[in-house]
PDB file of C-alpha atoms in Angstrom:
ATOM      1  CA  UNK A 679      42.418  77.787 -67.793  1.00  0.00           C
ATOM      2  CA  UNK A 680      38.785  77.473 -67.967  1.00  0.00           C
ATOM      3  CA  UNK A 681      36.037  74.334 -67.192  1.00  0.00           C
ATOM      4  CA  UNK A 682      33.645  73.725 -70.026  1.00  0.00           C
ATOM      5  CA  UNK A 683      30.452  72.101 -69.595  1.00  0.00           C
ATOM      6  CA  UNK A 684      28.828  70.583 -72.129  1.00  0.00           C
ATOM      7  CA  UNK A 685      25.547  71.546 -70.897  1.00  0.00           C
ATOM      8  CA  UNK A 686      26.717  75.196 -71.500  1.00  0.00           C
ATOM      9  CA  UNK A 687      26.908  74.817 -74.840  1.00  0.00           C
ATOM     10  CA  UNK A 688      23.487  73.468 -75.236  1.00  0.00           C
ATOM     11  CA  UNK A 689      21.794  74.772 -78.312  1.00  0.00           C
ATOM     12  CA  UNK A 690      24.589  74.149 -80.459  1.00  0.00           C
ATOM     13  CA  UNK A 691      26.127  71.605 -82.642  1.00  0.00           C
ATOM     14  CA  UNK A 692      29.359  70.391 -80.618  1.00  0.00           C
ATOM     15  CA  UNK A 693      32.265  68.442 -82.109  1.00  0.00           C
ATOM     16  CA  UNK A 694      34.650  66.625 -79.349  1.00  0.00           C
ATOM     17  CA  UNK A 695      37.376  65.341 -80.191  1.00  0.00           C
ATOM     18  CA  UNK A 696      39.674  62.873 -78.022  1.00  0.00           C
ATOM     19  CA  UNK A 697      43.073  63.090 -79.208  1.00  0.00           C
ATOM     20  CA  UNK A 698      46.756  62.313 -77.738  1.00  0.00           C
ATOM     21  CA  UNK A 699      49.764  64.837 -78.865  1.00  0.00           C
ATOM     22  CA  UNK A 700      51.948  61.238 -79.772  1.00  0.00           C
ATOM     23  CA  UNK A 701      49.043  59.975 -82.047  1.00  0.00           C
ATOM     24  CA  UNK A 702      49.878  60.635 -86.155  1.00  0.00           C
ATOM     25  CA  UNK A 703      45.796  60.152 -87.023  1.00  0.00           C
ATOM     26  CA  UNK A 704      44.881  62.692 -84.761  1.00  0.00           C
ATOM     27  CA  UNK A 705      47.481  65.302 -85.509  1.00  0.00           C
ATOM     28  CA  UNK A 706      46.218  64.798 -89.003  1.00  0.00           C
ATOM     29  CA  UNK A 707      42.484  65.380 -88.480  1.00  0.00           C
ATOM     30  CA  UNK A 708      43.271  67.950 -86.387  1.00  0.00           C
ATOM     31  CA  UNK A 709      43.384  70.743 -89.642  1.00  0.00           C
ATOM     32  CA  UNK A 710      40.140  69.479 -90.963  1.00  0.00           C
ATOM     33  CA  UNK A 711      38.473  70.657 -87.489  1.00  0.00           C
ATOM     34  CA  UNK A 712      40.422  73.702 -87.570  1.00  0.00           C
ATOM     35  CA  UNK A 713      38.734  74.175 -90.916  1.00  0.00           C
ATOM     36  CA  UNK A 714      35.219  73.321 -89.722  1.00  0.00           C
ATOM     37  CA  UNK A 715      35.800  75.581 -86.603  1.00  0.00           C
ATOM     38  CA  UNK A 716      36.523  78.208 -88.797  1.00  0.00           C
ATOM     39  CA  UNK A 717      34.239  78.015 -91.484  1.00  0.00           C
ATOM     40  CA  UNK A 718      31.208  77.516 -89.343  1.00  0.00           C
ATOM     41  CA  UNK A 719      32.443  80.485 -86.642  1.00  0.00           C
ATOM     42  CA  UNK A 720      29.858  80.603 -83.801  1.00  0.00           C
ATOM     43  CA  UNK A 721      27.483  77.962 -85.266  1.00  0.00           C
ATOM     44  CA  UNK A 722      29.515  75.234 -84.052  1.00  0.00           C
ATOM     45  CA  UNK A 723      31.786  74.111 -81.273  1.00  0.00           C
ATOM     46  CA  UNK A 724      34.697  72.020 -81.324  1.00  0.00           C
ATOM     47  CA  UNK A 725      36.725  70.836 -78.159  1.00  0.00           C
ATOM     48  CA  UNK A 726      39.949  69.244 -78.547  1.00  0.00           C
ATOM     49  CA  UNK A 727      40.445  66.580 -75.297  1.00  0.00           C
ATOM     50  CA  UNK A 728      44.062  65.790 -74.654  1.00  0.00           C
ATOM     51  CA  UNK A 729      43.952  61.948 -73.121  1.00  0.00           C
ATOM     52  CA  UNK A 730      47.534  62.101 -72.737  1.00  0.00           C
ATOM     53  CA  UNK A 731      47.966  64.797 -70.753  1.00  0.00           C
ATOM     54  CA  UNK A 732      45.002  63.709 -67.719  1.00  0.00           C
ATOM     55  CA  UNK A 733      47.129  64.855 -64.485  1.00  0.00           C
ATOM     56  CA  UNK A 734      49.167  66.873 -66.108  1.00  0.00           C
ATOM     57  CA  UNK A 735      49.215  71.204 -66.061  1.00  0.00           C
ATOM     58  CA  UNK A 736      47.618  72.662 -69.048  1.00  0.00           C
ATOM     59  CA  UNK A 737      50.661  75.171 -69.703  1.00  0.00           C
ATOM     60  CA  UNK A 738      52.470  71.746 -71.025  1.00  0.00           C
ATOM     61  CA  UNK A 739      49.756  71.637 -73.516  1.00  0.00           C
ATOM     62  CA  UNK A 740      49.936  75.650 -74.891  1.00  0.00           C
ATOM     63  CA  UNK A 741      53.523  74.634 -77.242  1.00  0.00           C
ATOM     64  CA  UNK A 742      51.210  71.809 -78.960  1.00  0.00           C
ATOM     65  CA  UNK A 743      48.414  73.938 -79.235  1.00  0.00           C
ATOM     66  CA  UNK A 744      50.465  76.414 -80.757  1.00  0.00           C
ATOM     67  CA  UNK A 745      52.367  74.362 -83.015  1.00  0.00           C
ATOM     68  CA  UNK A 746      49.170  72.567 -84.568  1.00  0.00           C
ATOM     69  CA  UNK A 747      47.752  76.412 -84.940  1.00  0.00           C
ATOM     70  CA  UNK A 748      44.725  75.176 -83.152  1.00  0.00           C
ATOM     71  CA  UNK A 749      42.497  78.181 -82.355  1.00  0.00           C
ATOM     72  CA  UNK A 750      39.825  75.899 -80.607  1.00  0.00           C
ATOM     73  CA  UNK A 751      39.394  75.463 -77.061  1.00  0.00           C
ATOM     74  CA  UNK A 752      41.415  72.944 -75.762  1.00  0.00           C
ATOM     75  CA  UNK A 753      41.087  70.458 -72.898  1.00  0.00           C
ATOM     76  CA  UNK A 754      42.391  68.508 -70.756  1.00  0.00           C
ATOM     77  CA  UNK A 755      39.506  65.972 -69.491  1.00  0.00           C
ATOM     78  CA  UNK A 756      39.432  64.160 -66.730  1.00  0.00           C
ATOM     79  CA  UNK A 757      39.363  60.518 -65.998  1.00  0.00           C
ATOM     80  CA  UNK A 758      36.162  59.705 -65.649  1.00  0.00           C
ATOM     81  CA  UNK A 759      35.180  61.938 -69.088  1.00  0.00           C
ATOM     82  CA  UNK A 760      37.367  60.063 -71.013  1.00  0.00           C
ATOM     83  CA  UNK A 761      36.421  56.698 -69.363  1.00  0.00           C
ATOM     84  CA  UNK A 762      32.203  57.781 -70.559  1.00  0.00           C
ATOM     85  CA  UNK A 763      32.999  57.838 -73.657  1.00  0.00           C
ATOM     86  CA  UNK A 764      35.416  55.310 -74.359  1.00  0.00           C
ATOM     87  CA  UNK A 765      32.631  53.120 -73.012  1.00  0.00           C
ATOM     88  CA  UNK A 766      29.869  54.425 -75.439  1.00  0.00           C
ATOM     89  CA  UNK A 767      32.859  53.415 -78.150  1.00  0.00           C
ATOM     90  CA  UNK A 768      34.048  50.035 -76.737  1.00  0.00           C
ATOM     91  CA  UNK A 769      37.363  51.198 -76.916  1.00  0.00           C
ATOM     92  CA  UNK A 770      39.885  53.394 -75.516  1.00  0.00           C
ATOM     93  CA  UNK A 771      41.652  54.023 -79.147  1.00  0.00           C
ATOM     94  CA  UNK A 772      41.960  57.637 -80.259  1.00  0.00           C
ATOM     95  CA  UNK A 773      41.503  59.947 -81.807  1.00  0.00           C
ATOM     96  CA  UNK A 774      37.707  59.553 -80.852  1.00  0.00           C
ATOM     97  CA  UNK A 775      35.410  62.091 -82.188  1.00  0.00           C
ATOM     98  CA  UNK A 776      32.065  62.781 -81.588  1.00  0.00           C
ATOM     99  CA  UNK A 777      29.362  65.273 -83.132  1.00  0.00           C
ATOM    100  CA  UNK A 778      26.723  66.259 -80.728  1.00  0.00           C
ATOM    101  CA  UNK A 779      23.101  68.062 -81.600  1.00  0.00           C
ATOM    102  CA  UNK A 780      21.912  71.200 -80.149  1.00  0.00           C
ATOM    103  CA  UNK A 781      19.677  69.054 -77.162  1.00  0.00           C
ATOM    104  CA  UNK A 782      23.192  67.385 -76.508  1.00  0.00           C
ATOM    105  CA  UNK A 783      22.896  63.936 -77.543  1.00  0.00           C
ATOM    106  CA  UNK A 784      25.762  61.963 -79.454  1.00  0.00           C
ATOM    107  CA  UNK A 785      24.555  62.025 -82.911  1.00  0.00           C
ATOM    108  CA  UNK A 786      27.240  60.710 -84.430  1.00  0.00           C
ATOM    109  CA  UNK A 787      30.617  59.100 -83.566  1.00  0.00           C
ATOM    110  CA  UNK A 788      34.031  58.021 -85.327  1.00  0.00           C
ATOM    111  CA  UNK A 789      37.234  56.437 -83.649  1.00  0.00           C
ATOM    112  CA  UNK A 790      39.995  56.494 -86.022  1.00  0.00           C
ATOM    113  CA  UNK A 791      41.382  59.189 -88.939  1.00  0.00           C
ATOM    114  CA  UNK A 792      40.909  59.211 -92.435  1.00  0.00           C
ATOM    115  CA  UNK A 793      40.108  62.017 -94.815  1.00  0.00           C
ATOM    116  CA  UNK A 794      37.987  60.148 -96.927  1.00  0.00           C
ATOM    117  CA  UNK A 795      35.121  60.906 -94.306  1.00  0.00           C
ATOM    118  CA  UNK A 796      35.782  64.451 -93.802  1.00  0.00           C
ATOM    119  CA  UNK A 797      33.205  65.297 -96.172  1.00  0.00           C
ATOM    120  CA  UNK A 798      30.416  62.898 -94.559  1.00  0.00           C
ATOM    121  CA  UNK A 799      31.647  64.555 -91.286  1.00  0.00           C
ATOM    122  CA  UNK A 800      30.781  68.195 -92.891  1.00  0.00           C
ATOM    123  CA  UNK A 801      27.300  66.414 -94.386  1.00  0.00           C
ATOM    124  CA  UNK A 802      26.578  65.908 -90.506  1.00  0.00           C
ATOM    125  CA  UNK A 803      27.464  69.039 -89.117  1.00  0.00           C
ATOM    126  CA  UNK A 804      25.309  70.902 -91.878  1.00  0.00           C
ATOM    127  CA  UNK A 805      22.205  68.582 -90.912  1.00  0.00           C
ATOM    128  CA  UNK A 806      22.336  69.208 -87.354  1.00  0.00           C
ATOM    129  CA  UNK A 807      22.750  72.608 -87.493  1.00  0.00           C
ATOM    130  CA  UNK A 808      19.866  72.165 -89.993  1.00  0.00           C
ATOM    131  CA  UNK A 809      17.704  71.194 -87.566  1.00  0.00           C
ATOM    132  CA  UNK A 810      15.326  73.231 -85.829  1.00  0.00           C
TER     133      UNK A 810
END
């Protein structure tokens, strides 16, 4: 019920993530975030986007939420958000998920799902919040 700003969150690591409720990859990287979020409480962010619901009310998105035990904010972006950074990844494929620094630049990006990265994912999350 809430606008986020990723300016707002400056001075943090920030994970997005660009997801669709229909999309199998996403559901399943969906608990590895849920792990991050959780293991790295208040270091990190992580925003879930919902692409599939742009136009739609956000109380159709609460039974997903729920059901995917998601205790990270969730989205729903609009248009032109999602159109930014499908551009920066030449494609509008999801999920798309991007790992931001703590002066807000993309840092890091990945479009697709497998959990064969999910530990090079944690590797850059660790160096970023590393950083000074």
């Amino acid at each position: 019920g809430k606008d986020i700003k990723l300016s707002d969150l400056k001075g943090k690591v920030v994970v997005l993530q660009f997801f669709g409720t229909f999309c199998e990859p996403c559901k399943a990287e969906i608990p590895f975030l849920e792990k991050l979020y959780r293991k790295y409480n208040g270091k990190i962010e992580i925003i879930g986007l919902c692409v599939d619901y742009i136009g739609k009310s956000p109380a159709e998105l609460k039974d997903f939420v729920k059901s995917m035990n998601i205790s990270y904010p969730v989205v729903i972006p609009d248009e032109n958000t999602w159109y930014q950074y499908a551009y920066i990844t030449e494609t509008d494929a999801i999920p798309q998920t991007f790992i931001i620094d703590k002066e807000g630049y993309i840092r890091y990006f990945n479009v697709g799902y497998t959990p064969q990265y999910d530990p090079l994912f944690e590797k850059a999350v660790e160096e970023l919040l590393s950083e000074k």
